[in-house]
Structures are given as C-alpha cells and as structure tokens.
Amino acid sequence: MIAGLGAAELLSAYCCGELSPVDAVQAVLAQAGRREGGLHALCAVEAEAALAAARASEARWRAGSALALDGVPVTLKENIAVPGAAYRLGTAATPDGAVADFEAPPAARLREAGAIRWARTTMPDYGMLSSGLSSLYAEPARNPWDVALTPGGSSAGAAAAAAAGYGPLHLGTDIGGSIRLPAGWCGLVGLKPSHGRVPIKPGYAGRVAGPLTRTVADAALMLAVLAQPDARDPTQLAPGAVSPRPLELRGLRLGLQLDAGWGEAVQPEVAAAIVAAARAFEQAGAIVEPLAAFTTRETADGIDRFWRMRSWLDISALPPERRAKVLPYILDWVAPAAGYDGATVFRGYSQMQALREAANAACEPFDFVLSPVSPMPAYPAHLASPLHDPARPFEHIAFTLPSNMSEQPALAINAGYTGEGLPIGLQIVGRRFDDAGVLALGAAWEQLRPAQRSWPF
C-alpha cells in the first residue's frame, strides 16, 4: 500500500522512478477518504494544492534537483501556523474565519525541504487535553486500533493519521506529553526533542514540536529537517548532530523507572511490557538499574496550578459569548485559578525549576532512562483524560512531564500490546541535547523487540 510506505521508502522509490510524488499524494488522499469517517483525524484537507505541489516535486526529481523530503506527504497539527490557514487551536471559542498571519518555523522547514502539506490534524481545546475531545469538532479523534478509544492528545489527529496510514510524516507539539502519549497509545514513534532543538513560534516553557511516525528512521529524517535554525525562537539550540549515532549496547547504563512518585499506578500489563524491554536490553549487554521516583505530588500540583492560572488569564479575557464555547471540562479545570494569589502562582511556577533540577540529577548516572509512556493503555474517546476529572487532570503524565521541564529528549516507541491488542508505549529519555542518542536506542529497540502486529490501515 503506497500510503503506508515510510518516508525513506518513498524517497528511494522516487529516486529510481518506481513511484512519483503524485502517486503518493493520491494514495494518501484515498486512504484518508476510506478511514476518516470513523477516525476524525483531520480538520482540513488541501487536496488540489497538494497535487499541484506533487507535480512540482515530480519535476524536480526528473531534473535531478530534489530536496531533502521532496514529495513526501506530511500533516501539520492545527496549532502549527501557516499563513492564511485556519488557526482555531481546537476550540470553538476562536472565531470562525480566524487564520494565521505567520508561518511557524516547523512548517517553514518542511516546506523548504519539499515535503507536501496535504492536511491539518485535529486537537483538543488549546491543546490542553491528552485526548481529542474538543468543542470545535463534532466528534473527537479516534484510535485506529480501536475506534471506541482515544488516540491520545493533544496531538490527537496526528497520531490517528499516522497509525491509519495517512502517509509517513506527521508533526505534533508537546508540553507535557502531547506527542509521546498519543504515540504510545497508537504504537508509533514520537519524539519530544531537546528544548530548542526544533525552533518554534509561539514558544513557552516546555513546549516543543516534533515527529510522529511509524519508524525511528522516519522520525530521524524529519528531525534533521526540523532542526534547522530560525532566529524567531530565542531558545533555539546551536546546530548539532541529530541523526542516530553509533551505539554499543554492551556496557550501556540504563535506568528503569516504574514509579513516578505521583499519579496513577502503572497497570500490570504496562509494567510487564516495560520490564520485558529492559530485560531485552540487558540480554544484549546493557546494565539495567532501578531508578527511584524523583518527582512529588507537591511538584505536580504546583505546575498544575501555574498552568491553570496561565489558561484562566487567556480564557477570562475572552468576551463572555466566546468564553462560553470553551469545552466545559477546560472551564472547570481553570476555574479555581480565579482565587489564586500571587504567592500561589509563584510557588507553582518555581516547581518547574525544581522538576528540571530533579530530573537532570536523577538521570545523570545513566546513559538513558526507560519508563512507561503512560501508566495505562488508551481509554474511551469521549473522556478528556483517563480519570475525566478536572480536579485531577494530570495523573497520567507523571512519566512524560519531567523531560519537558528538564529539556531532555524523550522518545516514545511501541513496547508491546495488551491482551486486547492495544499498544503499550516505552519511553526512552536521554541526557540534554542527546537527541541522536535516543533515536539510536530507539532504533536498537526496533531490532530487539518481538515482531509487531500489522498496522490498522
């Protein structure tokens, strides 16, 4: 199936003339046409523009002037700005007709590399949920492995599209797990790069953009393009190696974390899959040692309060008629912030730095840390979070949140499956700036792990 080919496979086929970018775009559009009625992954499709771009790409291949990702179909999450494109951030509170007036750095890099943007993917209100539930869309995004379940979020549509074979490359964003959670629940590879590795606009603490793909090789291809400089992001890193580096498993020191210190307990099937992955690395010569919890309830609650205040300020500034359109769960979540004083908010903000220091110190003795992506597999699609409780919204992100605050690279990759056939995500966290290393260990895991189930195309 052409739509299910990886980016590297497509580029090879274009190079030898077996396929053209037009073939790929037509195949992806057809696959989306077959599955979209049940998945709700897309909020916009740009078929004619994509086909025109595919014809231009085909001409470059024939002329021998192809670009790095020339002709490879890619989707962008709705909060990645493209000039003139709808920019409603997943919420009905944004007015009809709202469009972006700038091009976000990740969108610009992909365009410059010849990737073909053919669709935008759905997300929850303001990207504040780990599901696809949204006030803007009639139905939440669904998980291709079981359409009764969520693909995760906030990069919900991107993950659903990737797992359902809507082409090889999908761009998400992550501030507490919004790439890795859907990657884990959909059996994908999802990379949260080191902060600043992929320039982004608008930016704020912990926010990154990164790939959602079906293979580590495709994530690496995409990252190499995304990690180009852009002065609009003052946190950008100096250019550095991002391709998977040579990695010797023998003697590698791996930390194994199964207790985050707060949040929901890891379910037995999830724990078993992560332990099995650790044992496989151990049998290949790595040294695996337990890593104790390094975060606390105080840390989690403080960051929660800070985020509530940040969102409450934005939402409370809306006109009443627009504010009323925000998803009720989000309104209930931000409501307590109206009573916070300055000291409460400052103490919450200070927990971000406390978590940064704790995560880096805990991980320093190890080359990499292994953990679950989430304590549980995917949950019902109409729930905002596994507990669906705005008073306890983040009990499932205890393993993913630390690397956002610590700025470490973290990769989600499939570890195995539950008895019901749902993917279980393994998280690989590296030292700051070692994006090449987490990709390399992910590629090693692809070789070590048992055979994977067929994709739910």
PDB file of C-alpha atoms in Angstrom, residues 86-186:
ATOM      1  CA  ALA A  86      -7.389  28.273   9.750  1.00  0.00           C
ATOM      2  CA  TYR A  87      -5.869  28.816  13.188  1.00  0.00           C
ATOM      3  CA  ARG A  88      -8.552  27.994  15.765  1.00  0.00           C
ATOM      4  CA  LEU A  89      -6.450  25.962  18.222  1.00  0.00           C
ATOM      5  CA  GLY A  90      -9.032  23.224  18.534  1.00  0.00           C
ATOM      6  CA  THR A  91     -11.623  25.376  20.275  1.00  0.00           C
ATOM      7  CA  ALA A  92     -14.974  26.817  19.246  1.00  0.00           C
ATOM      8  CA  ALA A  93     -14.060  29.888  21.314  1.00  0.00           C
ATOM      9  CA  THR A  94     -11.804  31.027  18.462  1.00  0.00           C
ATOM     10  CA  PRO A  95     -13.909  32.968  15.934  1.00  0.00           C
ATOM     11  CA  ASP A  96     -14.913  31.419  12.630  1.00  0.00           C
ATOM     12  CA  GLY A  97     -12.525  32.562   9.941  1.00  0.00           C
ATOM     13  CA  ALA A  98      -9.540  33.017  12.245  1.00  0.00           C
ATOM     14  CA  VAL A  99      -6.359  32.467  10.216  1.00  0.00           C
ATOM     15  CA  ALA A 100      -2.642  32.632  10.909  1.00  0.00           C
ATOM     16  CA  ASP A 101      -0.655  35.615   9.686  1.00  0.00           C
ATOM     17  CA  PHE A 102       2.768  33.963  10.011  1.00  0.00           C
ATOM     18  CA  GLU A 103       4.468  30.668   9.197  1.00  0.00           C
ATOM     19  CA  ALA A 104       5.687  28.705  12.186  1.00  0.00           C
ATOM     20  CA  PRO A 105       9.312  27.552  11.911  1.00  0.00           C
ATOM     21  CA  PRO A 106       8.473  23.803  11.658  1.00  0.00           C
ATOM     22  CA  ALA A 107       6.029  24.467   8.810  1.00  0.00           C
ATOM     23  CA  ALA A 108       8.635  26.581   7.016  1.00  0.00           C
ATOM     24  CA  ARG A 109      11.369  23.938   7.340  1.00  0.00           C
ATOM     25  CA  LEU A 110       9.148  21.175   5.982  1.00  0.00           C
ATOM     26  CA  ARG A 111       8.015  23.350   3.063  1.00  0.00           C
ATOM     27  CA  GLU A 112      11.609  24.309   2.255  1.00  0.00           C
ATOM     28  CA  ALA A 113      12.571  20.615   2.228  1.00  0.00           C
ATOM     29  CA  GLY A 114       9.890  19.820  -0.360  1.00  0.00           C
ATOM     30  CA  ALA A 115       7.524  17.908   1.955  1.00  0.00           C
ATOM     31  CA  ILE A 116       3.925  18.167   0.764  1.00  0.00           C
ATOM     32  CA  ARG A 117       1.495  19.540   3.332  1.00  0.00           C
ATOM     33  CA  TRP A 118      -1.827  17.991   2.405  1.00  0.00           C
ATOM     34  CA  ALA A 119      -3.859  18.139   5.654  1.00  0.00           C
ATOM     35  CA  ARG A 120      -4.160  19.668   9.110  1.00  0.00           C
ATOM     36  CA  THR A 121      -4.837  17.438  12.127  1.00  0.00           C
ATOM     37  CA  THR A 122      -7.292  17.847  14.981  1.00  0.00           C
ATOM     38  CA  MET A 123      -6.515  18.718  18.595  1.00  0.00           C
ATOM     39  CA  PRO A 124      -8.429  19.426  21.844  1.00  0.00           C
ATOM     40  CA  ASP A 125      -9.200  22.945  23.073  1.00  0.00           C
ATOM     41  CA  TYR A 126      -5.908  24.883  23.274  1.00  0.00           C
ATOM     42  CA  GLY A 127      -4.021  21.572  23.289  1.00  0.00           C
ATOM     43  CA  MET A 128      -4.783  21.166  26.993  1.00  0.00           C
ATOM     44  CA  LEU A 129      -6.008  17.541  27.000  1.00  0.00           C
ATOM     45  CA  SER A 130      -4.490  14.112  26.445  1.00  0.00           C
ATOM     46  CA  SER A 131      -7.390  13.175  24.167  1.00  0.00           C
ATOM     47  CA  GLY A 132      -9.030  14.515  21.019  1.00  0.00           C
ATOM     48  CA  LEU A 133     -12.103  15.858  22.822  1.00  0.00           C
ATOM     49  CA  SER A 134     -12.835  19.353  21.519  1.00  0.00           C
ATOM     50  CA  SER A 135     -15.569  21.985  21.491  1.00  0.00           C
ATOM     51  CA  LEU A 136     -14.730  22.713  17.840  1.00  0.00           C
ATOM     52  CA  TYR A 137     -15.175  19.312  16.197  1.00  0.00           C
ATOM     53  CA  ALA A 138     -18.393  17.289  16.179  1.00  0.00           C
ATOM     54  CA  GLU A 139     -16.544  14.097  17.111  1.00  0.00           C
ATOM     55  CA  PRO A 140     -13.236  13.503  18.913  1.00  0.00           C
ATOM     56  CA  ALA A 141     -10.383  11.812  17.083  1.00  0.00           C
ATOM     57  CA  ARG A 142     -10.405   8.020  17.378  1.00  0.00           C
ATOM     58  CA  ASN A 143      -7.708   5.392  17.778  1.00  0.00           C
ATOM     59  CA  PRO A 144      -7.273   3.212  14.657  1.00  0.00           C
ATOM     60  CA  TRP A 145      -6.518   0.187  16.853  1.00  0.00           C
ATOM     61  CA  ASP A 146      -9.989   0.521  18.449  1.00  0.00           C
ATOM     62  CA  VAL A 147     -12.217   3.378  17.340  1.00  0.00           C
ATOM     63  CA  ALA A 148     -14.060   3.391  20.668  1.00  0.00           C
ATOM     64  CA  LEU A 149     -10.836   4.684  22.244  1.00  0.00           C
ATOM     65  CA  THR A 150      -8.845   7.893  22.087  1.00  0.00           C
ATOM     66  CA  PRO A 151      -5.600   8.107  20.109  1.00  0.00           C
ATOM     67  CA  GLY A 152      -4.328  10.363  22.906  1.00  0.00           C
ATOM     68  CA  GLY A 153      -3.561  14.034  22.730  1.00  0.00           C
ATOM     69  CA  SER A 154      -3.088  16.767  22.326  1.00  0.00           C
ATOM     70  CA  SER A 155      -1.563  15.650  19.003  1.00  0.00           C
ATOM     71  CA  ALA A 156      -4.649  13.507  18.608  1.00  0.00           C
ATOM     72  CA  GLY A 157      -5.374  13.704  14.898  1.00  0.00           C
ATOM     73  CA  ALA A 158      -1.686  13.426  14.040  1.00  0.00           C
ATOM     74  CA  ALA A 159      -1.384  10.096  15.866  1.00  0.00           C
ATOM     75  CA  ALA A 160      -4.620   8.711  14.427  1.00  0.00           C
ATOM     76  CA  ALA A 161      -3.497   9.692  10.931  1.00  0.00           C
ATOM     77  CA  ALA A 162      -0.063   8.110  11.375  1.00  0.00           C
ATOM     78  CA  ALA A 163      -1.371   4.795  12.687  1.00  0.00           C
ATOM     79  CA  ALA A 164      -4.071   4.617   9.993  1.00  0.00           C
ATOM     80  CA  GLY A 165      -1.624   5.030   7.103  1.00  0.00           C
ATOM     81  CA  TYR A 166      -2.320   8.636   6.120  1.00  0.00           C
ATOM     82  CA  GLY A 167       1.261   8.938   4.860  1.00  0.00           C
ATOM     83  CA  PRO A 168       4.524   8.642   6.793  1.00  0.00           C
ATOM     84  CA  LEU A 169       5.197  12.022   8.446  1.00  0.00           C
ATOM     85  CA  HIS A 170       3.089  13.900  10.987  1.00  0.00           C
ATOM     86  CA  LEU A 171       4.012  16.939  13.061  1.00  0.00           C
ATOM     87  CA  GLY A 172       2.861  17.322  16.653  1.00  0.00           C
ATOM     88  CA  THR A 173       3.617  19.520  19.659  1.00  0.00           C
ATOM     89  CA  ASP A 174       4.363  18.546  23.261  1.00  0.00           C
ATOM     90  CA  ILE A 175       4.370  20.451  26.565  1.00  0.00           C
ATOM     91  CA  GLY A 176       3.643  17.592  28.986  1.00  0.00           C
ATOM     92  CA  GLY A 177       3.403  14.512  26.778  1.00  0.00           C
ATOM     93  CA  SER A 178       1.293  15.617  23.808  1.00  0.00           C
ATOM     94  CA  ILE A 179       3.494  13.826  21.262  1.00  0.00           C
ATOM     95  CA  ARG A 180       4.565  10.845  23.355  1.00  0.00           C
ATOM     96  CA  LEU A 181       1.196   9.940  24.888  1.00  0.00           C
ATOM     97  CA  PRO A 182      -0.588   9.534  21.536  1.00  0.00           C
ATOM     98  CA  ALA A 183       2.491   7.816  20.116  1.00  0.00           C
ATOM     99  CA  GLY A 184       2.416   5.329  22.981  1.00  0.00           C
ATOM    100  CA  TRP A 185      -1.319   4.687  22.701  1.00  0.00           C
ATOM    101  CA  CYS A 186      -1.144   4.277  18.907  1.00  0.00           C
TER     102      CYS A 186
END
